[in-house]
XYZ file of C-alpha atoms in Angstrom:
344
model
C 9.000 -34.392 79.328
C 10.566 -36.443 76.598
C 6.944 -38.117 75.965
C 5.411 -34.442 75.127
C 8.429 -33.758 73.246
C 7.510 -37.278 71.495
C 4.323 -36.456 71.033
C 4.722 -33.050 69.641
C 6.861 -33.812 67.340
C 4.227 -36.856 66.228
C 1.405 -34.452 65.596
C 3.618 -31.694 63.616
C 4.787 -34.613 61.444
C 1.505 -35.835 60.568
C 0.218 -32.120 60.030
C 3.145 -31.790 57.771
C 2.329 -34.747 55.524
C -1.392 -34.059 55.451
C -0.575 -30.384 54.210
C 1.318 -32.130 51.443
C -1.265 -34.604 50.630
C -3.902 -31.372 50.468
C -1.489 -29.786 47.903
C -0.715 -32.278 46.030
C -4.808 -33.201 45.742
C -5.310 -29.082 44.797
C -2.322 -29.334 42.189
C -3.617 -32.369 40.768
C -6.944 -30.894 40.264
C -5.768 -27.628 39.046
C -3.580 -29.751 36.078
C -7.192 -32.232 35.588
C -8.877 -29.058 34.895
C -6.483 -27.959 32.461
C -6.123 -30.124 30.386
C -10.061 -30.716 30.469
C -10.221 -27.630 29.302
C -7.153 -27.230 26.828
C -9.161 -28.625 23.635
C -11.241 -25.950 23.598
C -8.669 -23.716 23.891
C -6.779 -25.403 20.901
C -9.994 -25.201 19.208
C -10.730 -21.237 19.777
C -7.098 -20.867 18.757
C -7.121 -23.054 15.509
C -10.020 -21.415 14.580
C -9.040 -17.595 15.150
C -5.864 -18.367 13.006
C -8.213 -20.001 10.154
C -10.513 -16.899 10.385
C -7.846 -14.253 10.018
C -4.847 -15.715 8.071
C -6.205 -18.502 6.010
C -7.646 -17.249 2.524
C -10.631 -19.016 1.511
C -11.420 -20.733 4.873
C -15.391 -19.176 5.205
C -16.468 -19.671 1.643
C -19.316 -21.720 1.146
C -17.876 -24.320 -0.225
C -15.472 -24.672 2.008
C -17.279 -24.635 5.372
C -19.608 -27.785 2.907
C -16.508 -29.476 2.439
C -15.651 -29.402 5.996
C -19.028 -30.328 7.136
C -18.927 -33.389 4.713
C -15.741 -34.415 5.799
C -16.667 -34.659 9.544
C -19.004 -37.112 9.320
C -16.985 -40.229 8.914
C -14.203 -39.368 11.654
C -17.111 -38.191 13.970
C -18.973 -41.298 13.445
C -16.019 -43.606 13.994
C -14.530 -41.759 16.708
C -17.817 -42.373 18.371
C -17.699 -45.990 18.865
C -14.215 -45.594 19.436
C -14.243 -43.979 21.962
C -16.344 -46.512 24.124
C -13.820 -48.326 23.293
C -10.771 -46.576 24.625
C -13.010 -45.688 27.855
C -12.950 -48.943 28.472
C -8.925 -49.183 28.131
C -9.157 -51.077 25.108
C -8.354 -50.859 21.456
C -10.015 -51.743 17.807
C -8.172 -51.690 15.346
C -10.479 -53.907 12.928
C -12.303 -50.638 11.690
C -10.462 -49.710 8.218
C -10.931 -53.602 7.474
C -14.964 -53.435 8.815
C -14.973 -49.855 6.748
C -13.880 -51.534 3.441
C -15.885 -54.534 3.834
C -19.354 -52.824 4.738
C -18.527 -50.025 2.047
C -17.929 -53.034 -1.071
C -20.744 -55.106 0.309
C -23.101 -51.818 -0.007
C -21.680 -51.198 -3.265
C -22.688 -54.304 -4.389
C -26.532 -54.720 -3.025
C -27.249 -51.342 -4.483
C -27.563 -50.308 -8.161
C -24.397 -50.437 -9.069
C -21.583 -51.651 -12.219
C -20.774 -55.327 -11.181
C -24.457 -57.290 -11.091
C -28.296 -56.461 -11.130
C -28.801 -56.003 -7.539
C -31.183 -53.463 -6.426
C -31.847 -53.653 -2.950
C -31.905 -49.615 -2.417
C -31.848 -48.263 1.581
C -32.153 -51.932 2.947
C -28.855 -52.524 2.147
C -27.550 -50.625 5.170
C -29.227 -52.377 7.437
C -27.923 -55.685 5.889
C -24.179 -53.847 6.037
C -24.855 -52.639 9.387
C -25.764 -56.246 11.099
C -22.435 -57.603 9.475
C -20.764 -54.374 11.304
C -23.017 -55.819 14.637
C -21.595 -58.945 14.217
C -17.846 -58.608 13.745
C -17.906 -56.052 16.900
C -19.000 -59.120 18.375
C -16.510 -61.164 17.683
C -14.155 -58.950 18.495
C -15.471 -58.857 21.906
C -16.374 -62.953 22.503
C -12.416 -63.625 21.506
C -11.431 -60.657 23.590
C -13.258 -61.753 26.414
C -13.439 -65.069 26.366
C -10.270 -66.436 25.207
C -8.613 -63.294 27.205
C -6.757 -62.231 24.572
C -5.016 -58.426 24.398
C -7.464 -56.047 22.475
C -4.863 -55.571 19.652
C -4.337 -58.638 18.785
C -7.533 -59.495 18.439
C -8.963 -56.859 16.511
C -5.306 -56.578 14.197
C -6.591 -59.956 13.366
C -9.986 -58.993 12.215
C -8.520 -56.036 10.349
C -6.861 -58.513 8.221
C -9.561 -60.543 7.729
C -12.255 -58.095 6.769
C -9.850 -56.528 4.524
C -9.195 -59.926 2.884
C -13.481 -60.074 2.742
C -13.713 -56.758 1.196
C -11.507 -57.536 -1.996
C -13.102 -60.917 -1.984
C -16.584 -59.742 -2.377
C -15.534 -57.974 -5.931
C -13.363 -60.089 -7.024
C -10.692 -57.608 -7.104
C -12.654 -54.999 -9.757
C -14.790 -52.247 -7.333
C -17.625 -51.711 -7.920
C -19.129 -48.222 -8.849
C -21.992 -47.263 -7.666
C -25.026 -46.169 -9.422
C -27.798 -45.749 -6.642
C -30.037 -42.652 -6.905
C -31.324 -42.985 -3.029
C -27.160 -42.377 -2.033
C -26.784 -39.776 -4.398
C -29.804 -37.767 -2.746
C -27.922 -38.102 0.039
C -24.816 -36.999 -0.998
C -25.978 -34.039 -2.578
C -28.791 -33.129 -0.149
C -29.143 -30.733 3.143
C -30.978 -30.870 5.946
C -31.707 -26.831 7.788
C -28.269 -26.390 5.981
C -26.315 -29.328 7.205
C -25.681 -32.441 4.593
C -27.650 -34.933 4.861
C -24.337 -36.929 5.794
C -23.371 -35.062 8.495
C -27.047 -34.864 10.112
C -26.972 -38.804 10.189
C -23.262 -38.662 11.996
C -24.874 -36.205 14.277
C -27.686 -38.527 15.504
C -25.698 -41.559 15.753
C -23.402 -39.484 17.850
C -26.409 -37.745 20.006
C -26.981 -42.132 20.066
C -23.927 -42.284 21.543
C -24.258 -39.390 23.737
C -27.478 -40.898 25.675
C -26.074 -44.386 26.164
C -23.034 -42.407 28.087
C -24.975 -39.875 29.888
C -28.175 -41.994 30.666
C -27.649 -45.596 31.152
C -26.023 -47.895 33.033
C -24.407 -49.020 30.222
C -22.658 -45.397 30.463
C -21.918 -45.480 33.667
C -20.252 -49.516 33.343
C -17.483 -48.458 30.652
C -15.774 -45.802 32.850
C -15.996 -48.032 35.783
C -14.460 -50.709 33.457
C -12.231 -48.406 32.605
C -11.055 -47.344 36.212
C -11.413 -50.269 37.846
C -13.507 -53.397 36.441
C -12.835 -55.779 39.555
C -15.007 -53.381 41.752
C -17.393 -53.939 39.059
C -17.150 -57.793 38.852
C -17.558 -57.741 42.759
C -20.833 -56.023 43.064
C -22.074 -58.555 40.585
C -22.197 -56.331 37.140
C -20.951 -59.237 34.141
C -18.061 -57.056 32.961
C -17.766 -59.012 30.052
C -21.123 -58.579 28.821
C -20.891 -54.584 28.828
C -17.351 -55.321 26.899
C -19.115 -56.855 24.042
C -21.783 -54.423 23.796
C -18.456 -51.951 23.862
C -17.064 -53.987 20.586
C -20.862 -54.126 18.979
C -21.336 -50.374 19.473
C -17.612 -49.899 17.732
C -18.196 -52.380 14.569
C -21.853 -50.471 14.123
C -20.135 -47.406 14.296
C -17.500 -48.560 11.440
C -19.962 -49.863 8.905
C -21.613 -46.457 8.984
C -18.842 -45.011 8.338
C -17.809 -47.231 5.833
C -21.188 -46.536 3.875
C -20.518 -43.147 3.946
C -17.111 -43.734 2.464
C -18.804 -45.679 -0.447
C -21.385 -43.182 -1.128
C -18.972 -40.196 -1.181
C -16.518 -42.245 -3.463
C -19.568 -43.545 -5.208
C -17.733 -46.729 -5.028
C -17.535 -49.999 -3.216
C -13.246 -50.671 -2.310
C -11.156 -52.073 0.251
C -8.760 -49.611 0.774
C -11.439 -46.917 1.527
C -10.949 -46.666 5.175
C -7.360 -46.379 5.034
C -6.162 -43.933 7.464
C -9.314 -43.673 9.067
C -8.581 -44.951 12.436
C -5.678 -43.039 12.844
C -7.803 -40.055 12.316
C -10.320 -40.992 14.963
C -7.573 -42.060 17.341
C -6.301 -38.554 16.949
C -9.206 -37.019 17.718
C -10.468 -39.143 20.296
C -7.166 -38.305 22.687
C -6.449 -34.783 21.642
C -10.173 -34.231 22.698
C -9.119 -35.454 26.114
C -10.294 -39.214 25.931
C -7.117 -41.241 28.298
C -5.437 -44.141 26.431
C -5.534 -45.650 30.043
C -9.184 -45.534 30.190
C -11.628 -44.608 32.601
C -11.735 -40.859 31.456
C -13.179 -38.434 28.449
C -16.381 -38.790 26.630
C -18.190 -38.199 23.349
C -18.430 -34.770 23.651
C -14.586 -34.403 24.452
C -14.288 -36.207 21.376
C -16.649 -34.105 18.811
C -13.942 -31.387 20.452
C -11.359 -33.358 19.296
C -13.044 -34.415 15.543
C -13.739 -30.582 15.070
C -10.495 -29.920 15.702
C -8.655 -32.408 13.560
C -10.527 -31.723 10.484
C -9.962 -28.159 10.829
C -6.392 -28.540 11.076
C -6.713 -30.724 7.849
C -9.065 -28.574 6.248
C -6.046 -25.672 7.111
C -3.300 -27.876 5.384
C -5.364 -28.626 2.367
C -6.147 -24.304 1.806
C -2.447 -24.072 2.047
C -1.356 -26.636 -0.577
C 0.851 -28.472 2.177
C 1.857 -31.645 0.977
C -1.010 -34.722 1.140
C 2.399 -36.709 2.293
C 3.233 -34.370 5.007
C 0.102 -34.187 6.600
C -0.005 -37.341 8.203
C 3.332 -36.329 9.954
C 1.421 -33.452 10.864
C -1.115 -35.628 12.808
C 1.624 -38.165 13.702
C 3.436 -35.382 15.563
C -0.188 -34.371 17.222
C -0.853 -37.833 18.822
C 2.381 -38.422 19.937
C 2.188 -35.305 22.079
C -1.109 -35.847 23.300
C -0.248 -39.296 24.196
C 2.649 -38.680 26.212
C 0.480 -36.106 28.140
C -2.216 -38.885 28.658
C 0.036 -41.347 29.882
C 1.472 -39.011 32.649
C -1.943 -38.804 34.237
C -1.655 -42.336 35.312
C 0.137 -45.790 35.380
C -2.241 -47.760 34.562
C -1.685 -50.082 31.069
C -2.714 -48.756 28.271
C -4.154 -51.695 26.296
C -6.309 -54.400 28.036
């Protein structure tokens, strides 16, 4: 009698806890989808309140200005966010900005020497954007040094580069081929923002169709089930860092063509920008979860809520707070959803 009693009790108990372990799994998945979902809401919201309240916010000009100023934060964010998949961090882009915009600045036409090397000088800018990604990734890798430090390190040194390279006077630029594509539109878009577009829609295919895609939020979840089935983690880490530095001289050449000059300092507060936009679209710190198109969510956003404060004559001082208070929000959500580090 006491054995069925026992054994009763056994089988209640374990029906008990796998009741709880169903709920908790529904709950878990109701709060996943979300905040999946919540960036669009933000968006639809943001934009509503632009529409109706905000003077000025659907003149031509302004939706152009908007456009114009996506395409640097959409282009960054994009390599970015590879790299936060991955549960790492860069934060050598400002310095790789400033450097590939002043190198640009002075292969084209420009106010410091004769060169006149036209178009080709991106690709010369962008294989020195190749190469420091690379670094970044061999030290990371290699000497298994945190992410941060690594890539703080580079920041300095590419900034130091940058100045270098003009000896401290910038140089303005005077090529015709970047002003075309300044001032030029493609089915309405700038020409500017078309480019950021395909090298995101770039980015887009290496996540949805390779393996390479599928490796970084494996990395990011787990990388020693990776390393055990024989994929060389360290490899598809590089490739990360590549992908991140190509992504930064871009948008460092756009940065010298709007400014229509070659400086340093142009990529300040860049990567604060794409960081924003990379979590508040939904990308985890932790890594292992978002995407690119979570992301062009989260650029979208972030540039309307700076074109909003700019229509509104909020202070230029006040707006990073703005953003400051954004991130640290979203961050704190992010964390929550696991316990994983943050930085590798």
């Amino acid at each position: 009698m006491e054995e069925k009693v026992k054994f009763k009790k056994t089988v209640t108990d374990e029906m008990t806890i796998a009741r709880e372990f169903s709920e908790k799994v529904n709950k878990e998945r109701i709060k996943s989808r979300i905040i999946d979902v919540a960036p669009l809401i933000t968006l639809g919201i943001i934009f509503l309140i632009m529409s109706f309240f905000i003077q000025g916010f659907f003149t031509q000009d302004n939706i152009k200005g908007l456009l114009n100023q996506i395409a640097g934060p959409l282009v960054l964010a994009t390599g970015l966010t590879f790299v936060i998949i991955i549960g790492s961090i860069d934060l050598s882009v400002e310095g790789v900005m400033g450097l590939a915009g002043s190198v640009v600045a002075l292969l084209v036409v420009n106010t410091k020497n004769s060169n006149n090397f036209g178009l080709w000088s991106i690709f010369f800018v962008i294989t020195i954007g190749l190469f420091i990604g690379f670094l970044n990734g061999l030290l990371h890798v290699k000497l298994r040094i945190p992410s941060f430090m690594v890539t703080f390190g580079m920041f300095s040194i590419t900034l130091g580069l940058a100045v270098l390279s003009y000896s401290g006077a910038p140089p303005g630029i005077m090529e015709p081929a970047f002003d075309r594509i300044v001032q030029g539109y493609f089915l309405g878009f700038p020409f500017i923002t078309v480019i950021a577009i395909l090298i995101f829609l770039i980015g887009l295919i290496l996540q949805k169709f390779t393996a390479f895609g599928q490796y970084i939020f494996a990395i990011g979840e787990n990388e020693s089930i990776l390393s055990s089935i024989g994929i060389n983690v360290q490899n598809v880490k590089i490739k990360v860092f590549m992908f991140c530095g190509f992504c930064a001289s871009f948008a460092g050449i756009f940065g010298a063509m709007r400014l229509n000059r070659g400086d340093a300092t142009l990529g300040t507060g860049m990567l604060f920008t794409a960081i924003t936009a990379v979590v508040l679209g939904g990308t985890s710190l932790s890594g292992g979860k978002g995407g690119l198109l979570q992301t062009l969510v989260g650029v979208v956003i972030v540039s309307l809520i700076r074109n909003a404060m700019i229509l509104l004559g909020v202070n230029p001082y006040i707006q990073p707070a703005v953003q400051g208070l954004i991130i640290i929000l979203v961050v704190s959500l992010t964390v929550t959803r696991g316990r994983k580090l943050i930085v590798k």
